[in-house]
mmCIF file of C-alpha atoms in Angstrom:
data_model
loop_
_atom_site.group_PDB
_atom_site.id
_atom_site.type_symbol
_atom_site.label_atom_id
_atom_site.label_comp_id
_atom_site.label_asym_id
_atom_site.label_seq_id
_atom_site.Cartn_x
_atom_site.Cartn_y
_atom_site.Cartn_z
ATOM 1 C CA UNK A 245 -8.889 0.318 -1.353
ATOM 2 C CA UNK A 246 -12.149 1.147 -2.014
ATOM 3 C CA UNK A 247 -14.933 1.486 1.172
ATOM 4 C CA UNK A 248 -17.897 0.852 -0.069
ATOM 5 C CA UNK A 249 -20.454 -1.588 1.410
ATOM 6 C CA UNK A 250 -20.398 -4.691 -0.852
ATOM 7 C CA UNK A 251 -23.341 -7.088 1.832
ATOM 8 C CA UNK A 252 -25.731 -7.725 0.266
ATOM 9 C CA UNK A 253 -29.091 -5.080 0.197
ATOM 10 C CA UNK A 254 -26.872 -3.794 3.085
ATOM 11 C CA UNK A 255 -27.341 -0.155 3.650
ATOM 12 C CA UNK A 256 -24.029 1.653 3.587
ATOM 13 C CA UNK A 257 -25.011 3.304 7.648
ATOM 14 C CA UNK A 258 -25.872 -0.096 8.919
ATOM 15 C CA UNK A 259 -22.371 -1.618 7.329
ATOM 16 C CA UNK A 260 -20.618 0.728 9.131
ATOM 17 C CA UNK A 261 -20.103 1.935 12.583
ATOM 18 C CA UNK A 262 -21.300 5.269 12.256
ATOM 19 C CA UNK A 263 -17.296 6.315 13.886
ATOM 20 C CA UNK A 264 -16.051 8.202 10.634
ATOM 21 C CA UNK A 265 -18.334 10.434 8.662
ATOM 22 C CA UNK A 266 -16.330 13.423 8.515
ATOM 23 C CA UNK A 267 -12.847 14.918 8.141
ATOM 24 C CA UNK A 268 -10.673 17.555 7.471
ATOM 25 C CA UNK A 269 -9.214 18.685 4.436
ATOM 26 C CA UNK A 270 -5.590 19.769 4.149
ATOM 27 C CA UNK A 271 -4.973 22.416 1.617
ATOM 28 C CA UNK A 272 -0.733 22.741 1.235
ATOM 29 C CA UNK A 273 -1.938 26.242 -0.925
ATOM 30 C CA UNK A 274 -3.147 27.754 2.424
ATOM 31 C CA UNK A 275 -0.008 26.190 4.774
ATOM 32 C CA UNK A 276 -2.775 24.748 7.066
ATOM 33 C CA UNK A 277 -1.987 22.012 9.533
ATOM 34 C CA UNK A 278 -2.867 20.966 13.207
ATOM 35 C CA UNK A 279 -0.898 22.096 16.310
ATOM 36 C CA UNK A 280 0.367 21.808 19.730
ATOM 37 C CA UNK A 281 2.876 21.820 23.057
ATOM 38 C CA UNK A 282 3.113 18.334 23.869
ATOM 39 C CA UNK A 283 2.873 17.877 27.974
ATOM 40 C CA UNK A 284 4.954 15.347 29.941
ATOM 41 C CA UNK A 285 3.669 12.243 28.528
ATOM 42 C CA UNK A 286 2.963 9.030 30.192
ATOM 43 C CA UNK A 287 5.654 7.351 28.169
ATOM 44 C CA UNK A 288 8.212 8.705 25.440
ATOM 45 C CA UNK A 289 8.849 5.182 24.289
ATOM 46 C CA UNK A 290 5.619 3.552 24.267
ATOM 47 C CA UNK A 291 3.032 5.262 22.159
ATOM 48 C CA UNK A 292 0.179 4.561 19.062
ATOM 49 C CA UNK A 293 -1.118 6.788 16.524
ATOM 50 C CA UNK A 294 -4.012 5.933 14.368
ATOM 51 C CA UNK A 295 -5.354 7.810 11.704
ATOM 52 C CA UNK A 296 -7.590 8.312 8.470
ATOM 53 C CA UNK A 297 -6.351 9.433 5.288
ATOM 54 C CA UNK A 298 -7.457 9.877 1.870
ATOM 55 C CA UNK A 299 -4.286 10.888 -0.268
ATOM 56 C CA UNK A 300 -4.920 14.125 -3.343
ATOM 57 C CA UNK A 301 -1.524 13.997 -4.597
ATOM 58 C CA UNK A 302 1.329 12.273 -5.272
ATOM 59 C CA UNK A 303 4.859 12.256 -5.569
ATOM 60 C CA UNK A 304 5.949 14.775 -3.341
ATOM 61 C CA UNK A 305 7.053 14.449 0.368
ATOM 62 C CA UNK A 306 3.916 14.762 2.573
ATOM 63 C CA UNK A 307 4.024 14.715 6.397
ATOM 64 C CA UNK A 308 1.545 13.247 8.395
ATOM 65 C CA UNK A 309 3.055 13.928 12.010
ATOM 66 C CA UNK A 310 6.334 15.420 13.200
ATOM 67 C CA UNK A 311 8.004 17.161 15.781
ATOM 68 C CA UNK A 312 9.770 20.519 15.714
ATOM 69 C CA UNK A 313 13.026 20.178 13.639
ATOM 70 C CA UNK A 314 16.255 21.671 14.507
ATOM 71 C CA UNK A 315 17.843 19.370 12.150
ATOM 72 C CA UNK A 316 19.639 17.643 15.103
ATOM 73 C CA UNK A 317 16.276 16.889 17.136
ATOM 74 C CA UNK A 318 12.961 16.013 15.340
ATOM 75 C CA UNK A 319 10.320 12.653 14.786
ATOM 76 C CA UNK A 320 9.363 12.791 10.923
ATOM 77 C CA UNK A 321 6.215 10.157 10.022
ATOM 78 C CA UNK A 322 5.759 10.988 6.226
ATOM 79 C CA UNK A 323 4.353 10.182 2.689
ATOM 80 C CA UNK A 324 8.457 10.422 0.689
ATOM 81 C CA UNK A 325 7.855 11.602 -2.999
ATOM 82 C CA UNK A 326 8.115 7.301 -3.638
ATOM 83 C CA UNK A 327 5.116 7.035 -2.292
ATOM 84 C CA UNK A 328 6.134 5.157 0.624
ATOM 85 C CA UNK A 329 5.447 5.462 4.580
ATOM 86 C CA UNK A 330 8.344 6.811 6.122
ATOM 87 C CA UNK A 331 9.429 7.288 9.401
ATOM 88 C CA UNK A 332 12.553 9.213 10.262
ATOM 89 C CA UNK A 333 13.459 9.402 14.169
ATOM 90 C CA UNK A 334 16.868 11.930 14.390
ATOM 91 C CA UNK A 335 18.020 12.582 18.014
ATOM 92 C CA UNK A 336 21.953 14.418 19.191
ATOM 93 C CA UNK A 337 21.959 15.187 15.602
ATOM 94 C CA UNK A 338 22.234 10.648 15.400
ATOM 95 C CA UNK A 339 18.983 8.928 12.946
ATOM 96 C CA UNK A 340 17.366 6.386 14.571
ATOM 97 C CA UNK A 341 15.178 5.331 12.594
ATOM 98 C CA UNK A 342 15.216 6.541 9.330
ATOM 99 C CA UNK A 343 13.688 3.895 6.728
ATOM 100 C CA UNK A 344 10.471 3.797 4.496
ATOM 101 C CA UNK A 345 8.226 0.968 3.948
ATOM 102 C CA UNK A 346 8.489 -0.834 0.721
ATOM 103 C CA UNK A 347 4.564 -0.472 -0.450
ATOM 104 C CA UNK A 348 3.098 2.633 -2.886
ATOM 105 C CA UNK A 349 0.047 3.968 -1.374
ATOM 106 C CA UNK A 350 -0.519 5.742 -4.849
ATOM 107 C CA UNK A 351 -4.640 5.243 -4.434
ATOM 108 C CA UNK A 352 -6.831 8.583 -4.553
ATOM 109 C CA UNK A 353 -9.907 7.512 -4.635
ATOM 110 C CA UNK A 354 -9.290 5.469 -1.204
ATOM 111 C CA UNK A 355 -9.429 5.919 2.278
ATOM 112 C CA UNK A 356 -6.096 4.617 4.067
ATOM 113 C CA UNK A 357 -6.126 3.267 7.440
ATOM 114 C CA UNK A 358 -2.183 3.991 8.411
ATOM 115 C CA UNK A 359 -1.618 2.870 12.132
ATOM 116 C CA UNK A 360 2.152 3.177 14.252
ATOM 117 C CA UNK A 361 3.779 2.111 16.995
ATOM 118 C CA UNK A 362 6.110 3.006 18.692
ATOM 119 C CA UNK A 363 7.311 0.638 21.888
ATOM 120 C CA UNK A 364 11.222 0.574 21.563
ATOM 121 C CA UNK A 365 11.408 -0.840 25.148
ATOM 122 C CA UNK A 366 9.750 -4.519 23.644
ATOM 123 C CA UNK A 367 11.344 -7.038 23.960
ATOM 124 C CA UNK A 368 11.160 -8.696 20.512
ATOM 125 C CA UNK A 369 13.532 -6.143 18.753
ATOM 126 C CA UNK A 370 11.035 -6.400 15.567
ATOM 127 C CA UNK A 371 8.494 -5.116 17.588
ATOM 128 C CA UNK A 372 9.951 -2.155 18.384
ATOM 129 C CA UNK A 373 8.665 0.175 15.359
ATOM 130 C CA UNK A 374 5.000 -1.213 13.155
ATOM 131 C CA UNK A 375 3.713 0.458 10.302
ATOM 132 C CA UNK A 376 -0.079 -1.285 9.783
ATOM 133 C CA UNK A 377 -1.773 0.376 6.356
ATOM 134 C CA UNK A 378 -6.123 -1.151 6.639
ATOM 135 C CA UNK A 379 -4.354 -3.865 9.339
ATOM 136 C CA UNK A 380 -2.111 -4.962 7.554
ATOM 137 C CA UNK A 381 1.583 -4.804 8.471
ATOM 138 C CA UNK A 382 4.166 -2.443 6.060
ATOM 139 C CA UNK A 383 7.749 -4.056 6.678
ATOM 140 C CA UNK A 384 10.353 -1.687 8.008
ATOM 141 C CA UNK A 385 14.198 -1.789 6.879
ATOM 142 C CA UNK A 386 15.436 -0.111 10.375
ATOM 143 C CA UNK A 387 13.366 -0.069 14.065
ATOM 144 C CA UNK A 388 13.742 1.487 17.138
ATOM 145 C CA UNK A 389 16.533 -0.081 19.297
ATOM 146 C CA UNK A 390 16.607 -1.393 22.538
ATOM 147 C CA UNK A 391 15.041 1.458 24.760
ATOM 148 C CA UNK A 392 15.704 4.438 22.456
ATOM 149 C CA UNK A 393 13.895 7.727 23.087
ATOM 150 C CA UNK A 394 11.291 9.019 20.358
ATOM 151 C CA UNK A 395 12.209 12.939 19.543
ATOM 152 C CA UNK A 396 7.707 12.715 19.262
ATOM 153 C CA UNK A 397 5.829 12.910 22.379
ATOM 154 C CA UNK A 398 8.124 14.672 24.411
ATOM 155 C CA UNK A 399 7.113 17.630 27.114
ATOM 156 C CA UNK A 400 7.067 21.452 25.882
ATOM 157 C CA UNK A 401 7.362 20.298 22.279
ATOM 158 C CA UNK A 402 5.258 21.427 19.750
ATOM 159 C CA UNK A 403 3.905 18.187 17.436
ATOM 160 C CA UNK A 404 2.764 19.348 14.098
ATOM 161 C CA UNK A 405 -0.407 17.252 12.037
ATOM 162 C CA UNK A 406 -0.711 17.684 8.105
ATOM 163 C CA UNK A 407 2.903 19.337 8.420
ATOM 164 C CA UNK A 408 6.540 19.204 8.929
ATOM 165 C CA UNK A 409 8.051 22.724 9.430
ATOM 166 C CA UNK A 410 11.725 23.284 10.683
ATOM 167 C CA UNK A 411 12.489 25.283 13.706
ATOM 168 C CA UNK A 412 13.988 28.765 12.972
ATOM 169 C CA UNK A 413 12.421 31.768 13.134
ATOM 170 C CA UNK A 414 10.894 31.757 9.995
ATOM 171 C CA UNK A 415 8.696 28.991 10.474
ATOM 172 C CA UNK A 416 9.529 27.482 6.731
ATOM 173 C CA UNK A 417 7.496 24.699 5.088
ATOM 174 C CA UNK A 418 9.175 21.075 4.870
ATOM 175 C CA UNK A 419 6.416 19.330 3.988
ATOM 176 C CA UNK A 420 2.350 19.197 3.918
ATOM 177 C CA UNK A 421 -0.244 16.372 3.995
ATOM 178 C CA UNK A 422 -2.278 17.628 1.354
ATOM 179 C CA UNK A 423 -5.597 15.702 1.021
ATOM 180 C CA UNK A 424 -8.161 14.119 3.475
ATOM 181 C CA UNK A 425 -7.989 13.626 7.193
ATOM 182 C CA UNK A 426 -9.866 12.335 9.403
ATOM 183 C CA UNK A 427 -10.874 9.633 12.992
ATOM 184 C CA UNK A 428 -7.295 10.233 14.332
ATOM 185 C CA UNK A 429 -6.240 8.472 17.535
ATOM 186 C CA UNK A 430 -3.059 9.106 19.832
ATOM 187 C CA UNK A 431 -2.212 7.071 22.584
ATOM 188 C CA UNK A 432 0.201 8.117 24.236
ATOM 189 C CA UNK A 433 2.504 4.887 26.994
ATOM 190 C CA UNK A 434 0.517 2.461 24.367
ATOM 191 C CA UNK A 435 1.340 -0.054 21.909
ATOM 192 C CA UNK A 436 -2.404 -0.717 20.071
ATOM 193 C CA UNK A 437 -2.629 -3.482 17.081
ATOM 194 C CA UNK A 438 -4.836 -1.613 14.299
ATOM 195 C CA UNK A 439 -7.834 -3.963 15.761
ATOM 196 C CA UNK A 440 -8.035 -1.196 18.079
ATOM 197 C CA UNK A 441 -9.011 1.064 15.319
ATOM 198 C CA UNK A 442 -10.422 -0.666 12.565
ATOM 199 C CA UNK A 443 -12.008 -3.919 12.141
ATOM 200 C CA UNK A 444 -12.771 -6.256 8.486
ATOM 201 C CA UNK A 445 -15.989 -6.892 7.538
ATOM 202 C CA UNK A 446 -17.493 -8.532 4.274
ATOM 203 C CA UNK A 447 -13.933 -8.228 3.214
ATOM 204 C CA UNK A 448 -13.619 -4.159 4.158
ATOM 205 C CA UNK A 449 -11.323 -2.800 6.890
ATOM 206 C CA UNK A 450 -14.160 -0.115 8.542
ATOM 207 C CA UNK A 451 -13.528 2.147 11.719
ATOM 208 C CA UNK A 452 -14.514 0.988 15.017
ATOM 209 C CA UNK A 453 -15.217 3.028 17.618
ATOM 210 C CA UNK A 454 -12.292 3.999 19.697
ATOM 211 C CA UNK A 455 -13.773 5.425 22.887
ATOM 212 C CA UNK A 456 -12.695 2.974 25.025
ATOM 213 C CA UNK A 457 -9.210 3.067 25.030
ATOM 214 C CA UNK A 458 -6.716 4.077 27.281
ATOM 215 C CA UNK A 459 -4.826 7.838 25.507
ATOM 216 C CA UNK A 460 -2.472 8.510 28.175
ATOM 217 C CA UNK A 461 -1.056 11.666 29.176
ATOM 218 C CA UNK A 462 -1.223 13.197 26.212
ATOM 219 C CA UNK A 463 -3.392 11.423 24.486
ATOM 220 C CA UNK A 464 -6.272 12.043 22.559
ATOM 221 C CA UNK A 465 -9.004 10.872 19.509
ATOM 222 C CA UNK A 466 -9.789 14.140 17.304
ATOM 223 C CA UNK A 467 -13.452 12.900 14.900
ATOM 224 C CA UNK A 468 -13.089 16.486 12.771
ATOM 225 C CA UNK A 469 -17.369 16.896 12.796
ATOM 226 C CA UNK A 470 -16.205 20.944 13.806
ATOM 227 C CA UNK A 471 -15.932 23.810 12.048
ATOM 228 C CA UNK A 472 -14.211 26.160 14.245
ATOM 229 C CA UNK A 473 -11.275 27.168 13.525
ATOM 230 C CA UNK A 474 -8.093 28.742 15.206
ATOM 231 C CA UNK A 475 -7.276 28.019 18.940
ATOM 232 C CA UNK A 476 -7.974 24.816 20.278
ATOM 233 C CA UNK A 477 -11.325 23.970 21.990
ATOM 234 C CA UNK A 478 -14.305 21.612 21.833
ATOM 235 C CA UNK A 479 -16.174 23.440 19.061
ATOM 236 C CA UNK A 480 -12.472 23.723 16.891
ATOM 237 C CA UNK A 481 -12.073 20.744 13.733
ATOM 238 C CA UNK A 482 -9.459 20.312 16.347
ATOM 239 C CA UNK A 483 -11.663 18.856 18.953
ATOM 240 C CA UNK A 484 -10.121 15.993 20.977
ATOM 241 C CA UNK A 485 -12.732 14.011 22.475
ATOM 242 C CA UNK A 486 -11.014 11.298 24.187
ATOM 243 C CA UNK A 487 -11.650 13.099 27.556
ATOM 244 C CA UNK A 488 -7.850 14.576 28.214
ATOM 245 C CA UNK A 489 -9.098 17.684 26.165
ATOM 246 C CA UNK A 490 -5.515 18.065 24.618
ATOM 247 C CA UNK A 491 -7.212 19.922 21.333
ATOM 248 C CA UNK A 492 -5.597 20.879 18.497
ATOM 249 C CA UNK A 493 -5.440 24.721 17.326
ATOM 250 C CA UNK A 494 -5.351 24.498 13.522
ATOM 251 C CA UNK A 495 -2.822 27.098 11.382
ATOM 252 C CA UNK A 496 -4.247 29.061 8.512
ATOM 253 C CA UNK A 497 -7.154 26.405 7.989
ATOM 254 C CA UNK A 498 -10.477 27.467 6.617
ATOM 255 C CA UNK A 499 -13.545 26.736 7.968
ATOM 256 C CA UNK A 500 -15.233 25.666 4.230
ATOM 257 C CA UNK A 501 -12.382 22.725 4.468
ATOM 258 C CA UNK A 502 -13.402 21.322 8.071
ATOM 259 C CA UNK A 503 -16.546 18.716 9.326
ATOM 260 C CA UNK A 504 -16.251 17.631 4.985
ATOM 261 C CA UNK A 505 -18.626 14.811 4.422
ATOM 262 C CA UNK A 506 -15.950 12.404 2.484
ATOM 263 C CA UNK A 507 -15.026 10.103 4.624
ATOM 264 C CA UNK A 508 -14.222 6.245 5.077
ATOM 265 C CA UNK A 509 -18.343 5.616 6.002
ATOM 266 C CA UNK A 510 -18.390 7.998 2.724
ATOM 267 C CA UNK A 511 -15.455 8.005 0.432
ATOM 268 C CA UNK A 512 -16.486 10.469 -2.688
ATOM 269 C CA UNK A 513 -15.484 9.372 -6.226
ATOM 270 C CA UNK A 514 -12.213 10.789 -7.250
ATOM 271 C CA UNK A 515 -10.658 11.095 -10.198
ATOM 272 C CA UNK A 516 -7.492 9.293 -9.741
ATOM 273 C CA UNK A 517 -3.837 10.342 -11.091
ATOM 274 C CA UNK A 518 -3.281 7.071 -11.919
ATOM 275 C CA UNK A 519 -7.699 6.896 -13.890
ATOM 276 C CA UNK A 520 -6.737 6.524 -17.620
ATOM 277 C CA UNK A 521 -3.205 4.428 -17.229
ATOM 278 C CA UNK A 522 -1.565 1.414 -15.796
ATOM 279 C CA UNK A 523 0.614 1.979 -12.113
ATOM 280 C CA UNK A 524 3.534 -0.506 -12.400
ATOM 281 C CA UNK A 525 4.789 -1.041 -9.162
#
Protein backbone atom coordinates (compact mmCIF):
# COMPACT_ATOMS: atom_id res chain seq x y z
CA UNK A 1 0.00 0.00 0.00
CA UNK A 2 1.51 3.28 -1.09
CA UNK A 3 0.97 6.13 1.33
CA UNK A 4 0.30 8.97 -1.10
CA UNK A 5 -2.14 11.78 -0.53
CA UNK A 6 -4.97 11.22 -2.96
CA UNK A 7 -7.34 14.02 -2.04
CA UNK A 8 -7.98 16.43 -4.92
CA UNK A 9 -5.76 19.48 -4.51
CA UNK A 10 -4.63 18.32 -1.08
CA UNK A 11 -0.96 18.66 -0.19
CA UNK A 12 0.90 15.88 1.58
CA UNK A 13 1.44 18.25 4.52
CA UNK A 14 -2.27 18.84 5.05
CA UNK A 15 -3.18 15.23 4.27
CA UNK A 16 -1.06 13.70 7.04
CA UNK A 17 -0.96 14.40 10.77
CA UNK A 18 2.74 15.26 11.09
CA UNK A 19 3.29 12.15 13.23
CA UNK A 20 5.79 9.95 11.34
CA UNK A 21 8.07 12.20 9.34
CA UNK A 22 11.47 10.48 9.74
CA UNK A 23 12.86 6.97 10.04
CA UNK A 24 15.80 4.79 11.02
CA UNK A 25 17.42 2.67 8.33
CA UNK A 26 18.56 -0.75 9.58
CA UNK A 27 21.55 -2.07 7.68
CA UNK A 28 22.27 -5.78 8.37
CA UNK A 29 25.76 -5.34 6.95
CA UNK A 30 26.52 -3.23 10.02
CA UNK A 31 24.80 -5.62 12.49
CA UNK A 32 22.67 -2.63 13.48
CA UNK A 33 19.85 -2.81 16.01
CA UNK A 34 18.37 -1.12 19.10
CA UNK A 35 18.23 -2.65 22.57
CA UNK A 36 17.12 -2.09 26.14
CA UNK A 37 17.06 -4.13 29.35
CA UNK A 38 13.49 -3.94 30.64
CA UNK A 39 12.39 -3.18 34.20
CA UNK A 40 9.46 -4.74 36.07
CA UNK A 41 6.48 -4.63 33.68
CA UNK A 42 3.04 -3.23 34.33
CA UNK A 43 1.59 -6.46 32.92
CA UNK A 44 3.63 -9.20 31.28
CA UNK A 45 0.43 -10.79 29.95
CA UNK A 46 -0.98 -7.69 28.25
CA UNK A 47 0.88 -5.35 25.91
CA UNK A 48 0.74 -3.80 22.44
CA UNK A 49 3.55 -3.12 19.97
CA UNK A 50 3.00 -0.88 16.95
CA UNK A 51 5.56 0.01 14.30
CA UNK A 52 5.71 1.47 10.80
CA UNK A 53 8.01 -0.54 8.54
CA UNK A 54 9.29 -0.39 4.98
CA UNK A 55 11.10 -3.50 3.80
CA UNK A 56 14.25 -3.47 1.64
CA UNK A 57 14.81 -7.21 1.28
CA UNK A 58 12.47 -10.18 0.82
CA UNK A 59 12.79 -13.93 1.30
CA UNK A 60 14.78 -13.92 4.54
CA UNK A 61 14.12 -14.21 8.27
CA UNK A 62 14.13 -10.64 9.61
CA UNK A 63 13.37 -9.82 13.24
CA UNK A 64 11.07 -6.98 14.21
CA UNK A 65 11.33 -7.46 17.99
CA UNK A 66 12.81 -10.15 20.22
CA UNK A 67 13.83 -10.95 23.76
CA UNK A 68 17.11 -12.62 24.65
CA UNK A 69 17.35 -16.11 23.18
CA UNK A 70 18.77 -19.03 25.15
CA UNK A 71 17.15 -21.87 23.24
CA UNK A 72 14.48 -22.56 25.86
CA UNK A 73 13.13 -19.07 26.52
CA UNK A 74 12.59 -16.33 23.95
CA UNK A 75 10.09 -14.22 22.12
CA UNK A 76 10.41 -13.46 18.44
CA UNK A 77 8.19 -11.43 16.11
CA UNK A 78 9.60 -11.42 12.61
CA UNK A 79 9.20 -11.67 8.89
CA UNK A 80 9.81 -15.28 7.88
CA UNK A 81 11.67 -16.32 4.75
CA UNK A 82 8.21 -16.84 3.20
CA UNK A 83 7.51 -13.09 3.71
CA UNK A 84 4.77 -13.65 6.29
CA UNK A 85 4.66 -12.33 9.85
CA UNK A 86 5.63 -14.98 12.40
CA UNK A 87 5.15 -14.97 16.19
CA UNK A 88 7.05 -17.34 18.47
CA UNK A 89 6.73 -17.33 22.26
CA UNK A 90 8.90 -20.06 23.81
CA UNK A 91 8.92 -20.52 27.58
CA UNK A 92 10.58 -23.35 29.49
CA UNK A 93 11.48 -25.17 26.28
CA UNK A 94 7.88 -25.25 24.98
CA UNK A 95 6.41 -23.20 22.14
CA UNK A 96 3.36 -21.44 23.55
CA UNK A 97 2.91 -19.72 20.19
CA UNK A 98 4.73 -20.69 17.00
CA UNK A 99 2.80 -19.69 13.93
CA UNK A 100 2.58 -17.12 11.17
CA UNK A 101 -0.04 -15.24 9.23
CA UNK A 102 -1.15 -16.41 5.79
CA UNK A 103 -0.84 -13.08 3.94
CA UNK A 104 2.51 -12.19 2.40
CA UNK A 105 3.98 -8.69 2.73
CA UNK A 106 6.12 -8.28 -0.38
CA UNK A 107 5.74 -4.64 -1.37
CA UNK A 108 9.14 -3.00 -0.85
CA UNK A 109 7.74 0.34 -2.00
CA UNK A 110 5.15 0.54 0.79
CA UNK A 111 5.10 1.52 4.42
CA UNK A 112 3.23 -0.99 6.60
CA UNK A 113 1.78 -0.27 10.02
CA UNK A 114 2.16 -3.53 11.95
CA UNK A 115 0.42 -3.93 15.32
CA UNK A 116 0.92 -6.94 17.61
CA UNK A 117 -1.43 -7.30 20.58
CA UNK A 118 -0.65 -9.83 23.34
CA UNK A 119 -3.48 -10.32 25.85
CA UNK A 120 -3.37 -13.85 27.26
CA UNK A 121 -5.92 -13.19 30.02
CA UNK A 122 -8.57 -12.20 27.48
CA UNK A 123 -11.76 -14.23 27.98
CA UNK A 124 -12.05 -14.72 24.20
CA UNK A 125 -9.34 -17.15 23.11
CA UNK A 126 -9.14 -15.79 19.55
CA UNK A 127 -8.30 -12.32 20.92
CA UNK A 128 -5.27 -13.35 22.97
CA UNK A 129 -2.76 -12.78 20.17
CA UNK A 130 -3.70 -10.42 17.37
CA UNK A 131 -1.76 -9.11 14.37
CA UNK A 132 -2.94 -6.17 12.26
CA UNK A 133 -1.43 -4.67 9.12
CA UNK A 134 -2.66 -1.21 8.09
CA UNK A 135 -5.65 -1.70 10.36
CA UNK A 136 -6.63 -5.08 8.88
CA UNK A 137 -6.55 -8.23 11.01
CA UNK A 138 -4.19 -11.01 9.84
CA UNK A 139 -5.14 -14.39 11.27
CA UNK A 140 -2.75 -16.58 13.29
CA UNK A 141 -3.42 -20.32 13.49
CA UNK A 142 -2.12 -20.49 17.06
CA UNK A 143 -2.56 -17.91 19.81
CA UNK A 144 -1.65 -17.55 23.47
CA UNK A 145 -3.36 -19.90 25.89
CA UNK A 146 -5.35 -18.71 28.87
CA UNK A 147 -2.92 -16.79 31.10
CA UNK A 148 0.22 -17.79 29.18
CA UNK A 149 3.28 -15.80 30.16
CA UNK A 150 5.05 -13.80 27.50
CA UNK A 151 8.83 -13.97 27.22
CA UNK A 152 8.64 -10.38 26.06
CA UNK A 153 8.24 -7.50 28.53
CA UNK A 154 10.23 -9.16 31.32
CA UNK A 155 12.27 -7.59 34.11
CA UNK A 156 16.05 -7.84 33.68
CA UNK A 157 15.90 -9.24 30.13
CA UNK A 158 17.47 -7.59 27.08
CA UNK A 159 14.89 -6.73 24.43
CA UNK A 160 16.09 -6.12 20.89
CA UNK A 161 14.50 -4.16 18.06
CA UNK A 162 15.52 -4.93 14.51
CA UNK A 163 17.45 -8.06 15.49
CA UNK A 164 17.10 -11.43 17.17
CA UNK A 165 20.31 -12.53 18.88
CA UNK A 166 21.37 -15.61 20.80
CA UNK A 167 22.34 -15.29 24.45
CA UNK A 168 25.70 -17.02 24.09
CA UNK A 169 28.95 -15.17 24.67
CA UNK A 170 29.52 -14.56 20.96
CA UNK A 171 26.25 -12.67 20.52
CA UNK A 172 25.66 -14.44 17.20
CA UNK A 173 22.99 -12.85 15.03
CA UNK A 174 20.06 -15.08 14.04
CA UNK A 175 18.15 -12.55 11.96
CA UNK A 176 18.25 -8.82 11.37
CA UNK A 177 15.80 -6.44 9.79
CA UNK A 178 16.72 -4.87 6.46
CA UNK A 179 14.77 -1.70 5.81
CA UNK A 180 13.28 1.38 7.47
CA UNK A 181 11.40 1.81 10.74
CA UNK A 182 9.38 4.83 11.87
CA UNK A 183 7.04 5.80 14.75
CA UNK A 184 7.29 2.88 17.19
CA UNK A 185 4.97 2.57 20.19
CA UNK A 186 5.15 -0.03 22.94
CA UNK A 187 2.30 0.06 25.47
CA UNK A 188 2.94 -2.07 28.55
CA UNK A 189 -0.29 -3.23 30.23
CA UNK A 190 -2.61 -2.17 27.40
CA UNK A 191 -4.34 -4.11 24.59
CA UNK A 192 -4.85 -1.24 22.18
CA UNK A 193 -6.73 -1.55 18.90
CA UNK A 194 -4.86 -0.51 15.72
CA UNK A 195 -7.08 2.57 15.49
CA UNK A 196 -5.01 4.01 18.34
CA UNK A 197 -1.99 4.12 16.03
CA UNK A 198 -3.50 4.83 12.61
CA UNK A 199 -6.61 6.00 10.83
CA UNK A 200 -8.10 5.76 7.36
CA UNK A 201 -8.21 8.93 5.31
CA UNK A 202 -9.47 8.85 1.71
CA UNK A 203 -8.83 5.11 1.69
CA UNK A 204 -5.25 5.42 3.00
CA UNK A 205 -4.06 4.16 6.41
CA UNK A 206 -2.00 7.00 7.94
CA UNK A 207 -0.16 7.50 11.27
CA UNK A 208 -2.07 8.94 14.21
CA UNK A 209 -0.73 10.93 17.18
CA UNK A 210 -0.25 8.55 20.12
CA UNK A 211 0.78 11.06 22.78
CA UNK A 212 -2.42 10.47 24.76
CA UNK A 213 -1.94 6.71 25.17
CA UNK A 214 -1.00 4.97 28.43
CA UNK A 215 2.47 3.44 28.03
CA UNK A 216 3.01 1.63 31.35
CA UNK A 217 6.29 0.91 33.13
CA UNK A 218 8.28 -0.39 30.14
CA UNK A 219 6.41 1.48 27.43
CA UNK A 220 7.93 3.96 25.01
CA UNK A 221 7.34 6.00 21.88
CA UNK A 222 10.27 6.29 19.46
CA UNK A 223 9.96 8.79 16.60
CA UNK A 224 13.43 8.16 15.09
CA UNK A 225 14.03 11.88 14.55
CA UNK A 226 17.39 12.20 16.34
CA UNK A 227 20.85 11.60 14.86
CA UNK A 228 22.85 10.67 17.95
CA UNK A 229 23.96 7.05 18.28
CA UNK A 230 25.17 4.76 21.04
CA UNK A 231 24.21 5.02 24.70
CA UNK A 232 20.54 5.91 25.09
CA UNK A 233 19.59 9.56 25.68
CA UNK A 234 17.10 12.20 24.59
CA UNK A 235 19.35 13.08 21.63
CA UNK A 236 19.92 9.59 20.24
CA UNK A 237 17.98 7.67 17.59
CA UNK A 238 16.29 5.55 20.29
CA UNK A 239 14.96 8.54 22.25
CA UNK A 240 11.67 7.83 24.05
CA UNK A 241 9.18 10.72 23.88
CA UNK A 242 6.38 8.99 25.82
CA UNK A 243 7.41 10.68 29.07
CA UNK A 244 8.89 7.46 30.50
CA UNK A 245 12.48 8.13 29.38
CA UNK A 246 12.77 4.46 28.40
CA UNK A 247 15.32 5.31 25.73
CA UNK A 248 16.77 2.54 23.55
CA UNK A 249 20.51 2.13 23.01
CA UNK A 250 21.68 1.77 19.43
CA UNK A 251 24.26 -0.84 18.50
CA UNK A 252 26.31 -0.42 15.31
CA UNK A 253 23.89 2.22 14.01
CA UNK A 254 25.62 5.00 12.08
CA UNK A 255 24.46 8.61 12.12
CA UNK A 256 23.92 8.65 8.35
CA UNK A 257 21.14 6.05 8.79
CA UNK A 258 19.33 8.16 11.40
CA UNK A 259 16.46 10.62 10.90
CA UNK A 260 16.01 9.54 7.30
CA UNK A 261 13.45 11.56 5.27
CA UNK A 262 11.85 8.39 3.82
CA UNK A 263 8.85 7.94 6.09
CA UNK A 264 5.16 6.98 6.17
CA UNK A 265 4.32 10.63 5.48
CA UNK A 266 6.98 11.14 2.79
CA UNK A 267 7.31 7.81 0.97
CA UNK A 268 10.30 7.75 -1.36
CA UNK A 269 10.00 5.79 -4.65
CA UNK A 270 11.65 2.37 -4.43
CA UNK A 271 12.59 -0.12 -7.16
CA UNK A 272 10.93 -3.20 -5.72
CA UNK A 273 12.11 -6.75 -6.32
CA UNK A 274 8.80 -7.47 -8.07
CA UNK A 275 8.82 -4.32 -10.17
CA UNK A 276 9.08 -6.06 -13.52
CA UNK A 277 7.51 -9.43 -12.90
CA UNK A 278 4.18 -10.63 -11.69
CA UNK A 279 4.06 -11.73 -8.05
CA UNK A 280 2.02 -14.84 -7.27
CA UNK A 281 0.70 -15.60 -3.83
